[in-house]
mmCIF file of C-alpha atoms in Angstrom:
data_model
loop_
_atom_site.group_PDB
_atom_site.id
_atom_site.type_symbol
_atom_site.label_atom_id
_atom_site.label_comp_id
_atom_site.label_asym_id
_atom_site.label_seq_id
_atom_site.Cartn_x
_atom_site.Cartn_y
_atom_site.Cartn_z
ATOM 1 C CA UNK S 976 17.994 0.249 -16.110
ATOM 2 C CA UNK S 977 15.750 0.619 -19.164
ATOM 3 C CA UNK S 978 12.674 3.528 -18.687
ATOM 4 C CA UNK S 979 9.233 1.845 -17.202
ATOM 5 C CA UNK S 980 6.682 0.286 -19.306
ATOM 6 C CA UNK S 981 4.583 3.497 -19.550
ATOM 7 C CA UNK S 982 1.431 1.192 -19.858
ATOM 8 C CA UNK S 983 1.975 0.502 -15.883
ATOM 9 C CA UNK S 984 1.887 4.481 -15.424
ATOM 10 C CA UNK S 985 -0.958 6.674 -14.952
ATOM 11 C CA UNK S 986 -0.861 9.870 -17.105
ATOM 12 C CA UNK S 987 -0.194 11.345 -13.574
ATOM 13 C CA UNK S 988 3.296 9.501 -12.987
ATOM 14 C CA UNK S 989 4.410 9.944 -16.453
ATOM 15 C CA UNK S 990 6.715 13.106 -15.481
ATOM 16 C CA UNK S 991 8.535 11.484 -12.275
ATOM 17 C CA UNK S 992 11.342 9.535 -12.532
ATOM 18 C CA UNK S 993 11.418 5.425 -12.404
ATOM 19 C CA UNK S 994 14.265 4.821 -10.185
ATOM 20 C CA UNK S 995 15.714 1.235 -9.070
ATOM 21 C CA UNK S 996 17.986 0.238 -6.332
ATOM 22 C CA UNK S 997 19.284 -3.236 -5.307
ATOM 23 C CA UNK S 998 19.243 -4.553 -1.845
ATOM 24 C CA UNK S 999 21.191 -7.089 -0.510
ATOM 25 C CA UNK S 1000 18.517 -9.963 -0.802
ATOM 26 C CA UNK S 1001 18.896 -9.205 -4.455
ATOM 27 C CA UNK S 1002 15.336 -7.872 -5.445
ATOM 28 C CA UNK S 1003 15.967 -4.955 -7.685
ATOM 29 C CA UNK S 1004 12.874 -2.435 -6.433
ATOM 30 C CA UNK S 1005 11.205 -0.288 -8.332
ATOM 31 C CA UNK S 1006 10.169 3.079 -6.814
ATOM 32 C CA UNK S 1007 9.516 7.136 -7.444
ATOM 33 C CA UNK S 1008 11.264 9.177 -4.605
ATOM 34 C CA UNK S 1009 10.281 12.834 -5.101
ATOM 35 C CA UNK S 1010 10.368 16.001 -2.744
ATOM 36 C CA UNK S 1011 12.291 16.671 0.284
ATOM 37 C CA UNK S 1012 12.388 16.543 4.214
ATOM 38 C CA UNK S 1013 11.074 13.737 6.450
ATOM 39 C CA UNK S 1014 10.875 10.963 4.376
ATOM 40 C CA UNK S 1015 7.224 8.961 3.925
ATOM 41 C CA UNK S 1016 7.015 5.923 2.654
ATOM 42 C CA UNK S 1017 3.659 4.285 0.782
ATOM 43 C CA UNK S 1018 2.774 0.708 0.818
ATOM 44 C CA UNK S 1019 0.332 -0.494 -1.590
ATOM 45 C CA UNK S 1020 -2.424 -2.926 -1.624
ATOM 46 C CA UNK S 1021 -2.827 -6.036 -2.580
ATOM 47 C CA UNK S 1022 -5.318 -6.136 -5.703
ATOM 48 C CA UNK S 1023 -4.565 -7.839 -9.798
ATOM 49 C CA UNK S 1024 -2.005 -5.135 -11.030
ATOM 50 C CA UNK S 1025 -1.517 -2.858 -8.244
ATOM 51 C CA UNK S 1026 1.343 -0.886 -8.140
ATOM 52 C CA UNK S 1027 2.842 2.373 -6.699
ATOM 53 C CA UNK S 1028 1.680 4.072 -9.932
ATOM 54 C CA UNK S 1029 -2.100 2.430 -10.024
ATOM 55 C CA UNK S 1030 -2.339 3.059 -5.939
ATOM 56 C CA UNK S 1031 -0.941 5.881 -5.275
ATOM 57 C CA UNK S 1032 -1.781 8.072 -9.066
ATOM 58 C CA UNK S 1033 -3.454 10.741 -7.243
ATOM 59 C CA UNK S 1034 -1.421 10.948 -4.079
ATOM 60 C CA UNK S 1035 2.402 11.217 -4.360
ATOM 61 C CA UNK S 1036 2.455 14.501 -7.008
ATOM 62 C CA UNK S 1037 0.648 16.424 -4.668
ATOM 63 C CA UNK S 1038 2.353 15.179 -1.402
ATOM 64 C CA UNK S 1039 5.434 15.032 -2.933
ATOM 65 C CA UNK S 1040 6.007 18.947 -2.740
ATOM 66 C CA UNK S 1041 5.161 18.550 1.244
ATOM 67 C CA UNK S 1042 7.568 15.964 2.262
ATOM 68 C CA UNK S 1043 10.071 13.504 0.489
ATOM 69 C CA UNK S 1044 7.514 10.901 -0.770
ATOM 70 C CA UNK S 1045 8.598 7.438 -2.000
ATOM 71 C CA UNK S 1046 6.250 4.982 -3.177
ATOM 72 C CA UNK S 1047 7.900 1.162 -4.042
ATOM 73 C CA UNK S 1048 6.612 -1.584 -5.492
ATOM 74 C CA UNK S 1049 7.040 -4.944 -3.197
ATOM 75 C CA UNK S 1050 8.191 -7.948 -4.087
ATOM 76 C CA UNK S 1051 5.872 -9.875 -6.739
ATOM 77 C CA UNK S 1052 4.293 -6.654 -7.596
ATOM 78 C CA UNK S 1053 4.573 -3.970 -10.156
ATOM 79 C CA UNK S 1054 8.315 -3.969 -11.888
ATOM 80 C CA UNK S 1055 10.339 -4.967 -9.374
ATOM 81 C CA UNK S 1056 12.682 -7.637 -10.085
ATOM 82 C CA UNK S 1057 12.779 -10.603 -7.762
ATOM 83 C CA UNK S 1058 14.627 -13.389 -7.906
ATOM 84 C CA UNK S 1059 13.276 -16.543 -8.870
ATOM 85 C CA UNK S 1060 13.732 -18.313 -5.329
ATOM 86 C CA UNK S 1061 11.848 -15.628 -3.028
ATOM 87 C CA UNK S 1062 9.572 -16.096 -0.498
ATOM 88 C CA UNK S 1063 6.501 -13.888 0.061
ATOM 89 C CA UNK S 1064 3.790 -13.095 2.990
ATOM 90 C CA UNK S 1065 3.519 -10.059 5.413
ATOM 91 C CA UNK S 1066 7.220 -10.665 6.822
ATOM 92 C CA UNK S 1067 8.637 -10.876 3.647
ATOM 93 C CA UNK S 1068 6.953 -7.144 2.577
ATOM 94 C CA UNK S 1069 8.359 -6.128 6.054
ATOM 95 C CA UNK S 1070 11.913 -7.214 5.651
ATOM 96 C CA UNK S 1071 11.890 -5.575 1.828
ATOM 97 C CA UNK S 1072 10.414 -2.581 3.207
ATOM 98 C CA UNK S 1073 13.236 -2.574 5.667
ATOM 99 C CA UNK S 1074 15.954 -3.420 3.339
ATOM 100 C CA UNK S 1075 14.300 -0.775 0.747
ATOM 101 C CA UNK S 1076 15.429 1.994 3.605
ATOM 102 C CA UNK S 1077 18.719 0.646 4.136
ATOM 103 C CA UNK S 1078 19.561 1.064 0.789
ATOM 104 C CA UNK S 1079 18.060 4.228 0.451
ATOM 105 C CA UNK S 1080 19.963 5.148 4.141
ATOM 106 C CA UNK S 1081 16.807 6.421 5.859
ATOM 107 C CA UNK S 1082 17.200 5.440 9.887
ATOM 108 C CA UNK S 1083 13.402 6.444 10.223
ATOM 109 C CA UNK S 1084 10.462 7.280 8.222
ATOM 110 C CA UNK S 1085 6.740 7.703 8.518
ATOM 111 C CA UNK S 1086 4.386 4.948 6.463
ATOM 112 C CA UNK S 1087 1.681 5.755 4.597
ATOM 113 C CA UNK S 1088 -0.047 2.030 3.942
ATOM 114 C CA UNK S 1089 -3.462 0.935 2.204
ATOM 115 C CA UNK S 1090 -5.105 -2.299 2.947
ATOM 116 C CA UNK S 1091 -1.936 -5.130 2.463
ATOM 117 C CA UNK S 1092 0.315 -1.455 3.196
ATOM 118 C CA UNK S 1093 -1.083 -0.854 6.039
ATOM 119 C CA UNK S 1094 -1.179 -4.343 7.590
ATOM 120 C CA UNK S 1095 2.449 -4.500 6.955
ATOM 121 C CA UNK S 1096 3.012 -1.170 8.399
ATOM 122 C CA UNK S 1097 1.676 -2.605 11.541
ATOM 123 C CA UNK S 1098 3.837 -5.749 11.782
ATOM 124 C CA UNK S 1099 6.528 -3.290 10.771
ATOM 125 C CA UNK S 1100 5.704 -1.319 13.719
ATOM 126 C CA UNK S 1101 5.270 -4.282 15.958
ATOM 127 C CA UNK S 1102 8.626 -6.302 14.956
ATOM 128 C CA UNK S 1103 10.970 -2.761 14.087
ATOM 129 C CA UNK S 1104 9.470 0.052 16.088
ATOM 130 C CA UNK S 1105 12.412 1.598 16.247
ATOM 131 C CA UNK S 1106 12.664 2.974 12.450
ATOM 132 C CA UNK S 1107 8.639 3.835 12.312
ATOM 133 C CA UNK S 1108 8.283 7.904 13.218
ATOM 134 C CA UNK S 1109 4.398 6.775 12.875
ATOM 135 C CA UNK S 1110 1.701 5.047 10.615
ATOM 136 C CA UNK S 1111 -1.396 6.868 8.662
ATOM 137 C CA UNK S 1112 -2.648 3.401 7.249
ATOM 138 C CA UNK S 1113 -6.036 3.072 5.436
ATOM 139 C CA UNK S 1114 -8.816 0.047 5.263
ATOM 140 C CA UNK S 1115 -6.223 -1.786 7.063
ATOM 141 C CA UNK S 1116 -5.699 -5.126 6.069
ATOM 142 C CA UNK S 1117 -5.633 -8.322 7.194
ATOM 143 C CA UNK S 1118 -9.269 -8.202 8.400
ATOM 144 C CA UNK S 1119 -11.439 -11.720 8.435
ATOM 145 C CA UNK S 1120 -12.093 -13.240 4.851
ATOM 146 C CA UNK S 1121 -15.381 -11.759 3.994
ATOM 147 C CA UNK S 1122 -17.020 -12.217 0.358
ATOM 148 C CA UNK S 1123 -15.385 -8.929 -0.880
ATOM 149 C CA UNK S 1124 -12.081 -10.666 0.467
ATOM 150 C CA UNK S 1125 -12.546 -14.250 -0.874
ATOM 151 C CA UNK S 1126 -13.393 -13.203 -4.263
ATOM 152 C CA UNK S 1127 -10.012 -10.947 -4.199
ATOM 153 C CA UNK S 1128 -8.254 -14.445 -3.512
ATOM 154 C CA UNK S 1129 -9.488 -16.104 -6.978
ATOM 155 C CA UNK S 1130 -8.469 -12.711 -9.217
ATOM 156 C CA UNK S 1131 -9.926 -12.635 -12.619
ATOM 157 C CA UNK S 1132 -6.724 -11.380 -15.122
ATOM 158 C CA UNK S 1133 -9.290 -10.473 -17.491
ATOM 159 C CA UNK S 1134 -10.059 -6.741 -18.032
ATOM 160 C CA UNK S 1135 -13.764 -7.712 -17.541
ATOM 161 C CA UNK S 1136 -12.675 -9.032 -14.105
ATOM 162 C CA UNK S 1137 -10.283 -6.205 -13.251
ATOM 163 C CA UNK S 1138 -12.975 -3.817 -13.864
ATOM 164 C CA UNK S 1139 -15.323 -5.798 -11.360
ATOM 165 C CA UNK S 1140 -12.477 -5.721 -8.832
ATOM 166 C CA UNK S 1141 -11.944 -2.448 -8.971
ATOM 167 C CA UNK S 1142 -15.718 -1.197 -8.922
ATOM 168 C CA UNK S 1143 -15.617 -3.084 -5.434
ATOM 169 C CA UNK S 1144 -13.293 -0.629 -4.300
ATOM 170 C CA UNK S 1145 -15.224 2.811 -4.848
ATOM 171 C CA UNK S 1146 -18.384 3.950 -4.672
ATOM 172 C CA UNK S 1147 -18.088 5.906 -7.645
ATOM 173 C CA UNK S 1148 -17.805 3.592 -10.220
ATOM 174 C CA UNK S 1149 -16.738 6.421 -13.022
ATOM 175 C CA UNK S 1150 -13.600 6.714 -11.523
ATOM 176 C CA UNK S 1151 -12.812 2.958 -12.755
ATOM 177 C CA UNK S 1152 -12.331 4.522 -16.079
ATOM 178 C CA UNK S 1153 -10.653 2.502 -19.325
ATOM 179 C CA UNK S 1154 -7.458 4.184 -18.687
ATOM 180 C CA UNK S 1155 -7.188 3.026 -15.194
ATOM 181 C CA UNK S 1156 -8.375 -0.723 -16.294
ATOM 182 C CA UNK S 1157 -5.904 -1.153 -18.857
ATOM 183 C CA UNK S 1158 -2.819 -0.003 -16.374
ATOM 184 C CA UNK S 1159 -4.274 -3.226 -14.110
ATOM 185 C CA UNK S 1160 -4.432 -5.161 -16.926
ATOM 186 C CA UNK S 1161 -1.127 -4.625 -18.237
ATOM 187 C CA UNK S 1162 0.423 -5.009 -15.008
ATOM 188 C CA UNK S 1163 -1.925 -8.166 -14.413
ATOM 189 C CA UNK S 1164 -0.442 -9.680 -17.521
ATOM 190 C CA UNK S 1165 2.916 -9.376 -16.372
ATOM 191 C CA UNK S 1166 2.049 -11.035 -12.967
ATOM 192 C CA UNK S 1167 0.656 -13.871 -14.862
ATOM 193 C CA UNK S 1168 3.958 -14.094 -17.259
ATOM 194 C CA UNK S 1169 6.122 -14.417 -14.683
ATOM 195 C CA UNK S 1170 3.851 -16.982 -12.454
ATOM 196 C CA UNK S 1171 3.926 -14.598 -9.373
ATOM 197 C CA UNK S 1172 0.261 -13.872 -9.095
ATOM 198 C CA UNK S 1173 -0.723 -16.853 -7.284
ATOM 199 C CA UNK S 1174 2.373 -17.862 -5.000
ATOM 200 C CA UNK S 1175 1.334 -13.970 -3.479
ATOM 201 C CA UNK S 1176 -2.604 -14.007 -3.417
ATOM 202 C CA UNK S 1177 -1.572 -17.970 -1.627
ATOM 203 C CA UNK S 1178 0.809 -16.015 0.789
ATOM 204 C CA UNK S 1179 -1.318 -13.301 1.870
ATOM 205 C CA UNK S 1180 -4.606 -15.032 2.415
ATOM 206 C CA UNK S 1181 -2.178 -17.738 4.278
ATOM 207 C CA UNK S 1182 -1.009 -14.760 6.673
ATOM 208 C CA UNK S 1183 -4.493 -13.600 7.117
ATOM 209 C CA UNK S 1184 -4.548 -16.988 9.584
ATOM 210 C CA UNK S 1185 -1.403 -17.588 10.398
ATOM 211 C CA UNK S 1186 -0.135 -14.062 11.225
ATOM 212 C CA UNK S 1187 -3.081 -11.841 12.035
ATOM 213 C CA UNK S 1188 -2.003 -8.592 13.815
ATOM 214 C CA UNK S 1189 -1.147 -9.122 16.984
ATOM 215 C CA UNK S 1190 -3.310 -6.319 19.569
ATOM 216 C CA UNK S 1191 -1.798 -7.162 22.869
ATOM 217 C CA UNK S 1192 1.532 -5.885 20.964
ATOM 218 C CA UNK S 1193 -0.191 -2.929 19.023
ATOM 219 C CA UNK S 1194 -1.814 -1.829 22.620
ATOM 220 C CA UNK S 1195 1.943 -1.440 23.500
ATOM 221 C CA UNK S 1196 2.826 0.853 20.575
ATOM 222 C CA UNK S 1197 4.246 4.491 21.309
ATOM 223 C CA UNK S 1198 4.356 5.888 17.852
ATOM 224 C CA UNK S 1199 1.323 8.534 16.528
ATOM 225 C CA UNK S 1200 -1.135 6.583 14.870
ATOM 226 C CA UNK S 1201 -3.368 8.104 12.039
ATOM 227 C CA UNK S 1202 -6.350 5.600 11.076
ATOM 228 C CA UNK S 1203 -8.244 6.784 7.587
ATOM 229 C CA UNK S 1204 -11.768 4.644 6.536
ATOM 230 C CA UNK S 1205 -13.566 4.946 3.868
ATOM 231 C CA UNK S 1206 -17.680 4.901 5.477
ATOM 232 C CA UNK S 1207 -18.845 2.368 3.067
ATOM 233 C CA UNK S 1208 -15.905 0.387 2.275
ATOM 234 C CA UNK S 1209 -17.222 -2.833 0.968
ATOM 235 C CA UNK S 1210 -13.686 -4.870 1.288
ATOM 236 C CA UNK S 1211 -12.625 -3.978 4.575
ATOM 237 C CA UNK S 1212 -15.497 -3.411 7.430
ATOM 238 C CA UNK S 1213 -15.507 -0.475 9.769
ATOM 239 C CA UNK S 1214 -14.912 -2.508 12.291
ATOM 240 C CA UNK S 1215 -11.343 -3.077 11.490
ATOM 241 C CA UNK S 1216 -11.022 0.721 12.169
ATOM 242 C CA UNK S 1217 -12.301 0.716 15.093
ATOM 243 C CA UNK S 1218 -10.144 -2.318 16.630
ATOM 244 C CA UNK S 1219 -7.230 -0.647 16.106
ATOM 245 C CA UNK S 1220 -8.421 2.566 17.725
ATOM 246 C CA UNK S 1221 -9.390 1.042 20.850
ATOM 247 C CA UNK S 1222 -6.450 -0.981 20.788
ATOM 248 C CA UNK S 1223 -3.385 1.478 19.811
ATOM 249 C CA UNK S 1224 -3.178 4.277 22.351
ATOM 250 C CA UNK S 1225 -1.765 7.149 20.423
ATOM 251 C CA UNK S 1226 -4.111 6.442 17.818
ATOM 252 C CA UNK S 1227 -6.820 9.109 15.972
ATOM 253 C CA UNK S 1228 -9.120 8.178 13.275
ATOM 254 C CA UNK S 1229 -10.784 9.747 10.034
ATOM 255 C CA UNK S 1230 -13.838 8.645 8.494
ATOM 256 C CA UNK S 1231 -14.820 9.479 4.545
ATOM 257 C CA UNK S 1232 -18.173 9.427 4.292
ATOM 258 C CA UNK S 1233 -19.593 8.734 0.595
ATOM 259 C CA UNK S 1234 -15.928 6.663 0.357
ATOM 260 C CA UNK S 1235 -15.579 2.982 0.041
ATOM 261 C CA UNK S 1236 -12.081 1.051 -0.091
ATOM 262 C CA UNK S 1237 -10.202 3.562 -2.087
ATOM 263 C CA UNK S 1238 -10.272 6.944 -0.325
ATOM 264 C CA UNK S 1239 -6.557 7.732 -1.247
ATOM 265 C CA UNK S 1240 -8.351 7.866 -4.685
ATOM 266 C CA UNK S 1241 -12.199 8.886 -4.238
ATOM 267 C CA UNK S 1242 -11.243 11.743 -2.025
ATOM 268 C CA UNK S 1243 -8.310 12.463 -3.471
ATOM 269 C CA UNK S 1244 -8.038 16.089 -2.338
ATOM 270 C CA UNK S 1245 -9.333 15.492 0.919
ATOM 271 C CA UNK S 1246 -6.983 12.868 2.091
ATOM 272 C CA UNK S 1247 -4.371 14.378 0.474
ATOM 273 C CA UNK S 1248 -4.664 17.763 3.077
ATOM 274 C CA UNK S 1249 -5.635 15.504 5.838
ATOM 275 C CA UNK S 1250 -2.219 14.128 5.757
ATOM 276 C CA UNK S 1251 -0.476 17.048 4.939
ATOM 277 C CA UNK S 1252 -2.028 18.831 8.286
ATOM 278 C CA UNK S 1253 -1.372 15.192 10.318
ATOM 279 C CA UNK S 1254 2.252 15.020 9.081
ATOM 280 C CA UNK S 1255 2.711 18.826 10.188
ATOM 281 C CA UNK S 1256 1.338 18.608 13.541
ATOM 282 C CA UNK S 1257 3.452 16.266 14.225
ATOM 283 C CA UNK S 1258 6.854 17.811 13.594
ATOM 284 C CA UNK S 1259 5.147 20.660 15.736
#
């Protein structure tokens, strides 16, 4: 495989190694797999040009030299290749992410999702408990179409618009910076090239009715359960949050205050430790 376009890479990513593997659905996924131990998976969200790199820039260095971190892109995002017949919706990011670990040959594995990563995480954990150690998911997703939602289901590929999006996500708008716009952008162009954008905006705001998480399963769950929030996250509510904690018995949950959507990013440093200490209480 030829190296990455480095435009899709945060200055952060651009020492780790672009790997690909090919599954036997024949998508050819993209993904960084760095450190060792327990592996942890991270699911990314759903917005124009997200990617492992542009979710997960200020994450997977530093966890990477606590655990064996791999961060994918899933099918109709980032670069991985998919062929021209797929399907996609919730399921579909399930089944990759299983197929994903079969061809890596991990059994079992933690997931680390944000918003679309973490409502797949939980439909992972629903339909395949039995290779989930446990979830830490963030703003899950698949809440009720709000305005933040709806206008995240009409995406603006212009960097004007990606910049807009984005600024929803934080409530530090100076960490939207140009460098961070233009990896969207790039990646948003490629979406658009390839005609994926819409058939997976269509999916996922079809799954948001037709396969909302299901609680009287979740309320069944065994796993450890590790619910992060951002305090004034504008694109999923609270609420969601606290749904899932009432509903998922071995559940805990951490709330960023000054944090909207993004707290893998705006507290950085903070989440980062908070999972380190979660992940290492649990092997305890």
């Amino acid at each position: 495989m030829t190296a990455s376009i480095p435009n899709f890479k945060t200055p952060e990513f651009f020492g780790l190694e672009d790997k690909w593997i090919e599954t036997d659905s024949g998508e050819l996924t993209h993904y960084y797999d760095i450190g060792k131990g327990t592996p942890v998976l991270f699911l990314h969200g759903s917005g124009t040009g997200v990617s492992a790199s542009a979710n997960w820039w200020k994450n997977l260095p530093a966890l990477g030299k606590e655990v064996r971190a791999i961060a994918f892109d899933f099918i109709g995002y980032g670069e991985t290749v998919t062929p021209a017949d797929i399907k996609y919706g919730i399921r579909e990011w399930v089944n990759h992410t299983i197929r994903l670990m079969d061809a890596l040959d991990i059994e079992k594995t933690w997931l680390v999702g944000n918003s679309l990563g973490g409502w797949v995480g939980f439909q992972m954990a629903i339909d395949h408990p039995e290779r989930l150690h446990g979830i830490i998911s963030m703003g899950t997703g698949g809440a009720k179409l709000n305005k933040a939602l709806a206008a995240h289901s009409k995406p603006d590929v212009s960097k004007a618009g990606i910049r807009r999006g984005l600024e929803m996500m934080v409530t530090d708008k100076s960490l939207v910076n140009d460098t961070l716009v233009d990896i969207r952008y790039a990646a948003a162009l490629k979406d658009e090239a390839e005609e994926r954008l819409i058939p997976v905006v269509t999916a996922r705001d079809r799954d948001r009715d037709a396969l909302p998480l299901d609680l009287e399963k979740l309320s069944q769950l065994t796993m450890p359960i590790l619910l992060i929030h951002g305090k004034d996250d504008k694109v999923i509510p609270l609420t969601r949050t606290w749904e899932l904690l009432t509903t998922i018995p071995d559940s805990e949950a951490h709330i960023f205050s000054g944090c909207g959507h993004w707290s893998q990013i705006e507290r950085a440093d903070d989440f980062n430790q908070l999972i380190t200490h979660y992940l290492a209480g649990q092997k305890a």
